[in-house]
Amino acid sequence: MTRTLYRSVLWLHPPRFRKRYAEEMAWIFDETGTAGEKAFLFYDGLVSLARQWVVRSGMWKIALAVLGALIQAHFILHPYD
């Protein structure tokens, strides 16, 4: 079951990333022994998934703009903190 979940996470990656790295990542997952190591790889796969979609799609620009607006709003609302 964990292998199926991990493969699903790999499948959700962008096609270029998936074609290049999915088989190797799946092989590493299959060769990993302990449940803790598999949990770490699953977590790493989820982080990679988020990173690939945010960076490749250009959403990082929106996230950076929102962060900048929040910082600016903080200094406007609390000028002497």
Short mmCIF file of C-alpha atoms in Angstrom, two decimals:
data_model
loop_
_atom_site.label_atom_id
_atom_site.label_comp_id
_atom_site.label_asym_id
_atom_site.label_seq_id
_atom_site.Cartn_x
_atom_site.Cartn_y
_atom_site.Cartn_z
CA MET A 1 0.00 0.00 0.00
CA THR A 2 2.78 2.48 0.84
CA ARG A 3 4.41 1.76 -2.51
CA THR A 4 1.15 2.64 -4.28
CA LEU A 5 0.84 5.90 -2.33
CA TYR A 6 4.44 6.82 -3.11
CA ARG A 7 3.96 6.05 -6.80
CA SER A 8 0.87 8.28 -6.75
CA VAL A 9 2.95 11.14 -5.34
CA LEU A 10 5.50 10.58 -8.10
CA TRP A 11 2.74 10.54 -10.72
CA LEU A 12 1.53 13.97 -9.55
CA HIS A 13 4.89 15.57 -10.39
CA PRO A 14 5.20 17.57 -13.64
CA PRO A 15 5.75 15.31 -16.68
CA ARG A 16 9.35 16.37 -17.36
CA PHE A 17 10.38 15.73 -13.77
CA ARG A 18 8.48 12.45 -13.68
CA LYS A 19 10.11 11.14 -16.88
CA ARG A 20 13.57 11.98 -15.59
CA TYR A 21 13.40 10.96 -11.92
CA ALA A 22 10.33 8.83 -11.12
CA GLU A 23 11.83 5.40 -11.80
CA GLU A 24 14.96 6.15 -9.78
CA MET A 25 12.94 7.58 -6.90
CA ALA A 26 10.65 4.52 -6.93
CA TRP A 27 13.67 2.20 -6.94
CA ILE A 28 15.17 3.99 -3.93
CA PHE A 29 11.83 3.72 -2.14
CA ASP A 30 11.64 -0.01 -2.88
CA GLU A 31 15.19 -0.57 -1.60
CA THR A 32 14.57 1.32 1.64
CA GLY A 33 14.13 -0.98 4.60
CA THR A 34 12.61 0.66 7.64
CA ALA A 35 9.24 2.32 8.00
CA GLY A 36 10.93 5.50 9.24
CA GLU A 37 13.05 5.74 6.11
CA LYS A 38 10.01 5.17 3.92
CA ALA A 39 8.12 7.87 5.84
CA PHE A 40 10.99 10.30 5.23
CA LEU A 41 11.03 9.48 1.51
CA PHE A 42 7.25 9.96 1.34
CA TYR A 43 7.62 13.35 3.06
CA ASP A 44 10.47 14.25 0.70
CA GLY A 45 8.29 13.28 -2.27
CA LEU A 46 5.51 15.60 -1.07
CA VAL A 47 7.98 18.48 -0.57
CA SER A 48 9.40 17.83 -4.02
CA LEU A 49 5.89 17.80 -5.48
CA ALA A 50 5.09 21.20 -4.00
CA ARG A 51 8.45 22.64 -5.03
CA GLN A 52 8.21 21.40 -8.62
CA TRP A 53 4.72 22.79 -9.20
CA VAL A 54 5.42 26.14 -7.51
CA VAL A 55 8.79 26.75 -9.19
CA ARG A 56 7.87 25.43 -12.63
CA SER A 57 4.51 27.17 -12.80
CA GLY A 58 5.79 30.58 -11.76
CA MET A 59 3.55 30.62 -8.69
CA TRP A 60 6.62 31.58 -6.67
CA LYS A 61 6.21 35.09 -8.06
CA ILE A 62 2.71 35.31 -6.59
CA ALA A 63 3.88 33.87 -3.26
CA LEU A 64 6.76 36.36 -3.14
CA ALA A 65 4.42 39.27 -3.94
CA VAL A 66 2.01 38.21 -1.18
CA LEU A 67 4.89 37.89 1.29
CA GLY A 68 6.14 41.35 0.33
CA ALA A 69 2.66 42.81 0.77
CA LEU A 70 2.33 41.21 4.22
CA ILE A 71 5.69 42.57 5.33
CA GLN A 72 4.82 46.02 4.03
CA ALA A 73 1.41 45.92 5.74
CA HIS A 74 3.08 44.97 9.01
CA PHE A 75 5.38 48.00 8.87
CA ILE A 76 2.52 50.32 7.91
CA LEU A 77 0.26 49.07 10.70
CA HIS A 78 3.03 48.83 13.32
CA PRO A 79 5.61 51.48 12.39
CA TYR A 80 7.47 51.52 15.72
CA ASP A 81 7.60 47.81 16.62
#
